[in-house]
Coordinates of C-alpha atoms in Angstrom, one line a residue:
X20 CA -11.8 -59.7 -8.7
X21 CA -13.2 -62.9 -6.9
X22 CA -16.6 -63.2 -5.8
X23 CA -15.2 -63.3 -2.1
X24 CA -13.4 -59.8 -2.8
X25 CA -16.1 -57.9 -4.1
X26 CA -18.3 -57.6 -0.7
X27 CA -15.3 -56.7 1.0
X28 CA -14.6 -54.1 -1.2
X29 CA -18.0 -52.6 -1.0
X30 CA -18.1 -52.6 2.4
X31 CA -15.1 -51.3 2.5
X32 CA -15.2 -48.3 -0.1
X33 CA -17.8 -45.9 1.8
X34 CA -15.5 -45.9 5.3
X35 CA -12.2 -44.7 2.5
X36 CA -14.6 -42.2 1.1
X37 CA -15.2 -40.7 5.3
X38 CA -11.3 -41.0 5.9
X39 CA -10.8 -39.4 2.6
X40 CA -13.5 -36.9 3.3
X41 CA -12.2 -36.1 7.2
X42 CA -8.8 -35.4 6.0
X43 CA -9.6 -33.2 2.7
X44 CA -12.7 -31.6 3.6
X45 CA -10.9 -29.4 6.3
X46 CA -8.5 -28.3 3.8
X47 CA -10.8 -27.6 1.1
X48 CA -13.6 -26.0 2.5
X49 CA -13.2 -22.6 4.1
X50 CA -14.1 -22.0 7.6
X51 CA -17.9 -21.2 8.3
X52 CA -18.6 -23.7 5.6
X53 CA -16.6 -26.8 7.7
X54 CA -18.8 -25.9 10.7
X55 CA -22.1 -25.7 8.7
X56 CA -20.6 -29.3 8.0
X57 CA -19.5 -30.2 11.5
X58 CA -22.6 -29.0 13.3
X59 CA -25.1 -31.0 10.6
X60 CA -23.1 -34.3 11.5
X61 CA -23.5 -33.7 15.0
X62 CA -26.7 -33.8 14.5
X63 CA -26.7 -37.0 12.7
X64 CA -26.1 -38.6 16.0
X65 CA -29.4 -37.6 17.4
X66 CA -30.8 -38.8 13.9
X67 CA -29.6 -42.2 14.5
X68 CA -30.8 -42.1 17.9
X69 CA -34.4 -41.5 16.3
X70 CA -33.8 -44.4 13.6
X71 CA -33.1 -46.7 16.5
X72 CA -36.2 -45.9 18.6
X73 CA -38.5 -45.1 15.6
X74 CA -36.8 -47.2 12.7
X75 CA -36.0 -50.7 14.4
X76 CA -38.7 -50.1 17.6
X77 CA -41.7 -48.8 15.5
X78 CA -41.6 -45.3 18.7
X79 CA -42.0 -42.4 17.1
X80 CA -40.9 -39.6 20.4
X81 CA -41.2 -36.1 19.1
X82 CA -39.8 -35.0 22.1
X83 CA -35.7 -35.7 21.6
X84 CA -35.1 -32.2 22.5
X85 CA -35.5 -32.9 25.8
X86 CA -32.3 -35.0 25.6
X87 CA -30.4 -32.8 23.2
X88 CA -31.2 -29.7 24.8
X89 CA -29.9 -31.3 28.3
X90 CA -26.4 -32.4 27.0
X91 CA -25.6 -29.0 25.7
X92 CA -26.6 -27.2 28.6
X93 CA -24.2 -29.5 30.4
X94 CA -21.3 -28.7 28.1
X95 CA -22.4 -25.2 27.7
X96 CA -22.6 -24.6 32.2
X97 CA -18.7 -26.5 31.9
X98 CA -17.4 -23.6 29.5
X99 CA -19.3 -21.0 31.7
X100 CA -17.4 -21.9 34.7
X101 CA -14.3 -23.0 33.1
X102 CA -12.9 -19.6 32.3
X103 CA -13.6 -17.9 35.1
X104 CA -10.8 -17.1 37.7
X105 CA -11.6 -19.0 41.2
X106 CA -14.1 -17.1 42.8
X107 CA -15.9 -15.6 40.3
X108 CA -19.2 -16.2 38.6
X109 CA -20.8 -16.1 35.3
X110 CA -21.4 -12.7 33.9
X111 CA -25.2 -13.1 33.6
X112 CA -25.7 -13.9 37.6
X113 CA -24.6 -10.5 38.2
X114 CA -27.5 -9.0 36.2
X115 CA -30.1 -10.8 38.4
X116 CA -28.5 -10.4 42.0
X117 CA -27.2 -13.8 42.2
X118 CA -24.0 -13.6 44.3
X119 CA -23.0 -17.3 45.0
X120 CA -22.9 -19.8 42.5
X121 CA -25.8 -22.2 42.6
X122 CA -25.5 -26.1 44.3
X123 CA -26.0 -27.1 41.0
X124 CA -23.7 -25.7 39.1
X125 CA -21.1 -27.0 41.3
X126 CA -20.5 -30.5 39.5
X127 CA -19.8 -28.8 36.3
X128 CA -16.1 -27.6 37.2
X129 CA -15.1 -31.1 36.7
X130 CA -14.1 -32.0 33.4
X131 CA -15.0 -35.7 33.8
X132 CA -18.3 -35.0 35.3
X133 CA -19.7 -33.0 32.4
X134 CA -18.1 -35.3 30.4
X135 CA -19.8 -38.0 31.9
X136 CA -23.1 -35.6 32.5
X137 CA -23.3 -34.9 28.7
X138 CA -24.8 -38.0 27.7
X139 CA -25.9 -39.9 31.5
X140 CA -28.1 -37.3 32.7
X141 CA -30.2 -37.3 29.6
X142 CA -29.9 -41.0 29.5
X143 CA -31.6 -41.3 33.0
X144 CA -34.1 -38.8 31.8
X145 CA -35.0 -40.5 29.0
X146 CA -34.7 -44.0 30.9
X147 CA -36.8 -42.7 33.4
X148 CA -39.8 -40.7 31.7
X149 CA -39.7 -44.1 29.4
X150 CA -40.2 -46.9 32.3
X151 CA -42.9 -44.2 33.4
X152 CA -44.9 -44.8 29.8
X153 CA -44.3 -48.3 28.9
X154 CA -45.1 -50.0 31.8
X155 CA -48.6 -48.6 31.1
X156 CA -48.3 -50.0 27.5
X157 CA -48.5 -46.4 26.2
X158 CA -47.3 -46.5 22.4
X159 CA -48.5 -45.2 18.8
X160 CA -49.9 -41.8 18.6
X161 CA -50.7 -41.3 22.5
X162 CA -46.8 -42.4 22.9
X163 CA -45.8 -39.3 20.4
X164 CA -48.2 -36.8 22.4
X165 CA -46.9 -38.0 25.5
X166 CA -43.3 -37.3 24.7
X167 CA -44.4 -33.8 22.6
X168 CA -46.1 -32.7 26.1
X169 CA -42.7 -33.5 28.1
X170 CA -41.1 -31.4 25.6
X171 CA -43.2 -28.5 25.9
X172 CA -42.9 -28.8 30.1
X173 CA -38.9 -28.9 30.0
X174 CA -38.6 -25.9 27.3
X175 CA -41.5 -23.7 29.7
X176 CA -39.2 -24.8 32.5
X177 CA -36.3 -24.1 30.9
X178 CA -37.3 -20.6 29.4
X179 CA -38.7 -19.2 32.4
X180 CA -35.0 -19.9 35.2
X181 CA -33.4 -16.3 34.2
X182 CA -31.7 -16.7 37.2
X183 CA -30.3 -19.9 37.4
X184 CA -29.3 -20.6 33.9
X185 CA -30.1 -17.3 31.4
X186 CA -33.3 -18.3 30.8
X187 CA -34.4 -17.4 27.5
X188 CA -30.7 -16.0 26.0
X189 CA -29.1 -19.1 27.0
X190 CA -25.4 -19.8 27.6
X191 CA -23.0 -18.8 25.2
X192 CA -19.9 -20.8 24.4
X193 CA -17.7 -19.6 21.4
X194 CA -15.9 -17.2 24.1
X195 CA -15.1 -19.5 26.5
X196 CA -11.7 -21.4 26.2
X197 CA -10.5 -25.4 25.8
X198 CA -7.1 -26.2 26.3
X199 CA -6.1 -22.3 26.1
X200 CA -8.2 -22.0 22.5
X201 CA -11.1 -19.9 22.0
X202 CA -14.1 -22.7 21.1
X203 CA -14.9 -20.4 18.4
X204 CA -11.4 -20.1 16.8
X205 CA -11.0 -21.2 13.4
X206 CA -8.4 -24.3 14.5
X207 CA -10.6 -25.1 17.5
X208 CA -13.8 -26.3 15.2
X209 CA -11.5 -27.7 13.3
X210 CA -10.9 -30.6 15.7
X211 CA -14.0 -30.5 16.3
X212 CA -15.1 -31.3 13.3
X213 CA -12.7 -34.4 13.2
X214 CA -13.9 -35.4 16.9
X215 CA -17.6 -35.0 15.4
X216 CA -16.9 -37.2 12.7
X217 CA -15.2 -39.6 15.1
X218 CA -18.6 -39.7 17.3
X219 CA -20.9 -40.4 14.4
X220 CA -19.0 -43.4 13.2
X221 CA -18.9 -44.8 16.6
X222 CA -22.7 -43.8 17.2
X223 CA -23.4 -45.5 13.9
X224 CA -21.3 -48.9 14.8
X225 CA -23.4 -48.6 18.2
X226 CA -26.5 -48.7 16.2
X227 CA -25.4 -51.0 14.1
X228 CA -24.3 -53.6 16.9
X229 CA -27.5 -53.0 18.6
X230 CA -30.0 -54.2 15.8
X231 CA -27.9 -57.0 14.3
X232 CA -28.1 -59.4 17.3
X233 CA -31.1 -60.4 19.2
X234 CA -31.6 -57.4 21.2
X235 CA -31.9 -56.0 17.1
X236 CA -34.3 -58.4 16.6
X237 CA -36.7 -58.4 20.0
X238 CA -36.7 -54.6 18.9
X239 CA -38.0 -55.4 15.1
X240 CA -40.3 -57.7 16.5
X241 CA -41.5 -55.0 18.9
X242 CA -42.0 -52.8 16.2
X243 CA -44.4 -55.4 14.1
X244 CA -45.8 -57.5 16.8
X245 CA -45.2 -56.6 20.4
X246 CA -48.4 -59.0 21.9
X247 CA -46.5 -61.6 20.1
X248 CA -43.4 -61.1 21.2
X249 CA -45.1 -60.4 25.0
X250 CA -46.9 -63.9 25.0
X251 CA -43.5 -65.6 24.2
X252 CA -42.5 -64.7 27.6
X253 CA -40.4 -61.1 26.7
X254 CA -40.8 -58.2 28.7
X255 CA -40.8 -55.4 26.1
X256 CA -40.7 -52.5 28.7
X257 CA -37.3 -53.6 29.8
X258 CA -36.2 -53.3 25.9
X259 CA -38.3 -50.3 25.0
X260 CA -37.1 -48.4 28.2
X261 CA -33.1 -49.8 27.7
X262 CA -33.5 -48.3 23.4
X263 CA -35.0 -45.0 24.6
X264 CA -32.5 -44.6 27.3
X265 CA -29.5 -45.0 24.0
X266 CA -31.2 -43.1 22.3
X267 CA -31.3 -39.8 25.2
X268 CA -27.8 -40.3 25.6
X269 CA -27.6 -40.2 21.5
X270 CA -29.2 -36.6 21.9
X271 CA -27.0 -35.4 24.9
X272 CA -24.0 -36.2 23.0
X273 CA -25.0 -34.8 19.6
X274 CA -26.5 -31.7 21.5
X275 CA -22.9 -31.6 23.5
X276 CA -21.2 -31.2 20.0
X277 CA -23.6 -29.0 18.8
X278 CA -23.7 -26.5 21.2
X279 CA -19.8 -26.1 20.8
X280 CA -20.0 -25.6 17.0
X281 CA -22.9 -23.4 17.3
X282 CA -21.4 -21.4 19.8
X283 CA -24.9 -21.0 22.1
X284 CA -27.1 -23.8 23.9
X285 CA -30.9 -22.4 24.6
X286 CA -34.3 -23.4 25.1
X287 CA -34.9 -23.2 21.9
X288 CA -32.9 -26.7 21.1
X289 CA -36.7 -27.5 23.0
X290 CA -38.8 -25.8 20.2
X291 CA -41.5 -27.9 18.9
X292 CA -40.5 -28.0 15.1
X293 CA -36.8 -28.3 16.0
X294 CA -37.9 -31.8 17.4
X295 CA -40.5 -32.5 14.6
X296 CA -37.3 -31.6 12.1
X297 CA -35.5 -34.8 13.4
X298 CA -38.3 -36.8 12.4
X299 CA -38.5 -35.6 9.1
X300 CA -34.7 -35.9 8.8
X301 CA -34.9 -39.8 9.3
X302 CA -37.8 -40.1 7.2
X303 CA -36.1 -38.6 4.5
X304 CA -33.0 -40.6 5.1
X305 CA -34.4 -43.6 5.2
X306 CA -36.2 -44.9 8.2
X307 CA -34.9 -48.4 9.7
X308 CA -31.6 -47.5 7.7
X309 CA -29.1 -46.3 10.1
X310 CA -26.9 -44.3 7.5
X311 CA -30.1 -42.8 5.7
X312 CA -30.4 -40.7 9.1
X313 CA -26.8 -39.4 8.6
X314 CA -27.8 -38.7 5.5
X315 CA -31.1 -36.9 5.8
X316 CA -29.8 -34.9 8.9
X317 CA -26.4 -33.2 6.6
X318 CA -28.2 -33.0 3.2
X319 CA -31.3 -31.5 4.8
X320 CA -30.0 -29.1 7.0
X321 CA -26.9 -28.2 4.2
X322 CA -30.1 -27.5 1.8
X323 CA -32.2 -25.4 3.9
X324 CA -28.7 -23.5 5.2
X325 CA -28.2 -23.1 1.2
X326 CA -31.8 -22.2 0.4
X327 CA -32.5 -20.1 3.6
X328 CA -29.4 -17.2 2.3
X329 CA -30.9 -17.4 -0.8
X330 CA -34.4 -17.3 -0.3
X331 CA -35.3 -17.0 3.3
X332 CA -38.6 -17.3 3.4
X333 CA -39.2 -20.2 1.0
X334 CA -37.4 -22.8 3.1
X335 CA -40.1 -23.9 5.4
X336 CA -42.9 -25.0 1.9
X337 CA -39.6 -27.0 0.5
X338 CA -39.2 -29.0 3.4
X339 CA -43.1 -29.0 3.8
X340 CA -42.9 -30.3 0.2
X341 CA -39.9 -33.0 1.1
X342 CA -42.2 -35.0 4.0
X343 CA -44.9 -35.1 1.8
X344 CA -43.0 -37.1 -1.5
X345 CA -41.5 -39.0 1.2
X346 CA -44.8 -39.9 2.7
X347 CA -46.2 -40.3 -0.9
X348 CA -43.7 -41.9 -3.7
X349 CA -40.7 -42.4 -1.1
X350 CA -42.0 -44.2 2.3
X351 CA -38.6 -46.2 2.7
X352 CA -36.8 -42.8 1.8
X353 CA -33.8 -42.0 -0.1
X354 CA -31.4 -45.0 0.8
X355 CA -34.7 -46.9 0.6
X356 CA -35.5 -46.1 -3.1
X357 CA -31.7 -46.3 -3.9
X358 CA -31.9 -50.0 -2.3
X359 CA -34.9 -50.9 -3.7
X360 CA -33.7 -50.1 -7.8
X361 CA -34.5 -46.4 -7.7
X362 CA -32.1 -45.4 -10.4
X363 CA -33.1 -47.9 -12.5
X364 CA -36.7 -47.3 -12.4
X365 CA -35.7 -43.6 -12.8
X366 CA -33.7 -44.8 -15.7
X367 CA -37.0 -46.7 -17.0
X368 CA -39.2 -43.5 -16.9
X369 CA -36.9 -41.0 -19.0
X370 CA -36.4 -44.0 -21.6
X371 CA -33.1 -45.4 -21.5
X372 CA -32.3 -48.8 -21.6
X373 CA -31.2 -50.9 -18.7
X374 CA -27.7 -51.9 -18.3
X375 CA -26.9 -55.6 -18.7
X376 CA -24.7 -57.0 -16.6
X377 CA -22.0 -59.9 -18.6
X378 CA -19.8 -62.0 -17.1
X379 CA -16.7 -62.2 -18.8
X380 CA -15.1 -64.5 -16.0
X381 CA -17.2 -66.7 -17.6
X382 CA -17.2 -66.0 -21.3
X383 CA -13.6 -66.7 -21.1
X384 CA -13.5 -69.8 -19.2
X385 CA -12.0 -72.6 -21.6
X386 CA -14.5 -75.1 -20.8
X387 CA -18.0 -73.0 -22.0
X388 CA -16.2 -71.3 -24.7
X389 CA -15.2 -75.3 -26.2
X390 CA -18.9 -76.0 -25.1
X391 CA -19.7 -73.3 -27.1
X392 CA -17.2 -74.3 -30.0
X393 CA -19.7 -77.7 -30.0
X394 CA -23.0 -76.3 -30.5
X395 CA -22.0 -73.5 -32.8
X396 CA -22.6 -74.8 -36.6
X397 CA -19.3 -74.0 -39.0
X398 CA -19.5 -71.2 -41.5
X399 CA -20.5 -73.0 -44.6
X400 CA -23.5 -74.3 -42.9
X401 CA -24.7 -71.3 -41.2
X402 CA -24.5 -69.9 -45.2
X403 CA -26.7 -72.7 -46.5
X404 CA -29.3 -71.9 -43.7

């Protein structure tokens, strides 16, 4: 293999490994497990979302529930109306007096307004509430209260409209019908799943196009320097606001995908620790990674799904336990500490000797090995010495 090849065929082997993966995992794993699956990558959208903002931009928002909470109240209100018969309303309305359906509810009998709702409205949210902050050069720790409080206003808000959308039982989803297919039907989350996997990659080669250009770099330089980068004559509200906006929309799609999996969109997508969980999913991952926030948000969420049926109440010290060796021995996380030689300074600690790489391109080249020939003494004088 040429030296030309082998980058190539590393950065081609883990994008085999997701085809391979998309087309065998359905197969092999049995229902419930494939939408555990397909609901944890969902949320590795949102994750990248917070890498972007948090990683590359140095903003850490603990209030992306907002975002993701709005998105799957817009897919869930689409499914509520969608298989009614003209005319009729939702069942809960009935249960509070309501007799005609809301102004605002309207909209969402068009397919290609929720589908443009889904991820606009929480990116105007999110564009908005942002321009609001950083034009007062609000950021570090009063940025992350800021965006906490905002949280807590939309899920109170959210929690206490009974009448308007369920209020605190929310709006359920897996008995509504796409395409004359329950949404909770065994082949229905199967194409989710595949149009889940589809998202991520392309939310990942959005990220990915975002922070390898200069945009990627006035964010980086944000992150470590932002008077600098001000008193060169950029305007880092524009950026900050245009990367939290991405991000919102991020969260509306991934809360979109998770509400249909889950089968139910509430206010508690708004809960405090669900927002604080998404942190700790990209710190585990690898914050300023991309593909450790993937990562952290499917491994995570698969491991406390695992743990929690087997010990239910232990799940909440492990991943108490997980922030903390992050914040202690792994601060890059685990693609981080896999990046940085992590094996092989495992491999150091238990005792095992390193692995030495040869290169037997070169061994066998004709011209070192007569080189070699030349400064290698014959046999009868390497027996005299």
């Amino acid at each position: 293999m040429t030296s030309s090849a082998q980058p190539l065929w590393r950065r081609a082997l883990p994008w085999v490994l997701i085809v391979a993966a998309t087309l065998i995992l359905p197969v092999v794993l049995p229902p419930f497990r494939l939408n555990l699956l397909g609901r944890f990558l969902s949320l590795g959208i949102v994750a990248l979302g917070i890498d972007l903002i948090w990683g590359f931009t140095g903003l850490l928002s603990l209030g992306q529930g907002i975002f993701f909470a709005i998105g799957g109240y817009a897919i869930g209100m689409y499914l509520q109306l969608d298989s009614l018969e003209p005319g009729q309303l939702p069942e809960f309305f009935g249960l509070y007096g309501v007799k005609e359906l809301p102004s605002f509810w309207q909209p969402f009998t068009s397919p290609l307004f929720t589908f443009l709702a889904i991820w606009v409205i929480p990116a105007l949210v999110a564009g908005v509430l942002g321009f609001l902050v950083f034009r007062n050069r609000i950021k570090g720790v009063y940025f992350s209260i800021l965006t906490q409080a905002a949280l807590l206003v939309f899920f109170n808000f959210f929690n206490g409209q009974q009448k308007l959308i369920n209020g605190t039982n929310g709006l359920k989803t897996d008995t509504a019908r796409i395409f004359g297919e329950l949404v909770g039907s065994d082949a229905m989350q199967r194409w989710l799943f595949w149009v889940t996997v589809l998202l991520v990659v392309a939310a990942w080669f959005l990220c990915r196009w975002l922070t390898s250009g200069r945009f990627g770099d006035a964010l980086v330089a944000i992150r470590d320097d932002e008077p600098r980068l001000r008193f060169t004559g950029y305007n880092p509200t524009a950026y900050k606001t245009v990367v939290f906006a991405v991000a919102g929309a991020m969260a509306g799609v991934s809360g979109a995908l998770y509400t249909v999996q889950s089968g139910i969109v509430s206010p508690q997508f708004m809960a405090v620790p669900f927002s604080i969980e998404m942190v700790i999913w990209v710190a585990v991952g690898g914050r300023g990674t991309l593909i450790g926030a993937i990562l952290g948000a499917v491994l995570i969420n698969y491991a406390k799904s695992l743990v929690s049926e087997a010990l239910p109440e232990t799940w909440l010290f492990i991943q108490g336990g997980l922030f903390l060796l992050v914040v202690t021995a792994l601060p890059d996380g685990l693609v981080g500490w896999w990046r940085q030689g992590g094996p092989r300074q495992l491999q150091a600690m238990v005792g095992w000797p390193p692995v030495v790489p040869t290169y037997p391109a070169l061994d066998l080249d004709p011209a070192v090995q007569a080189e070699a020939a030349e400064l290698t003494p014959p046999p009868a004088q390497r027996a005299e010495s």
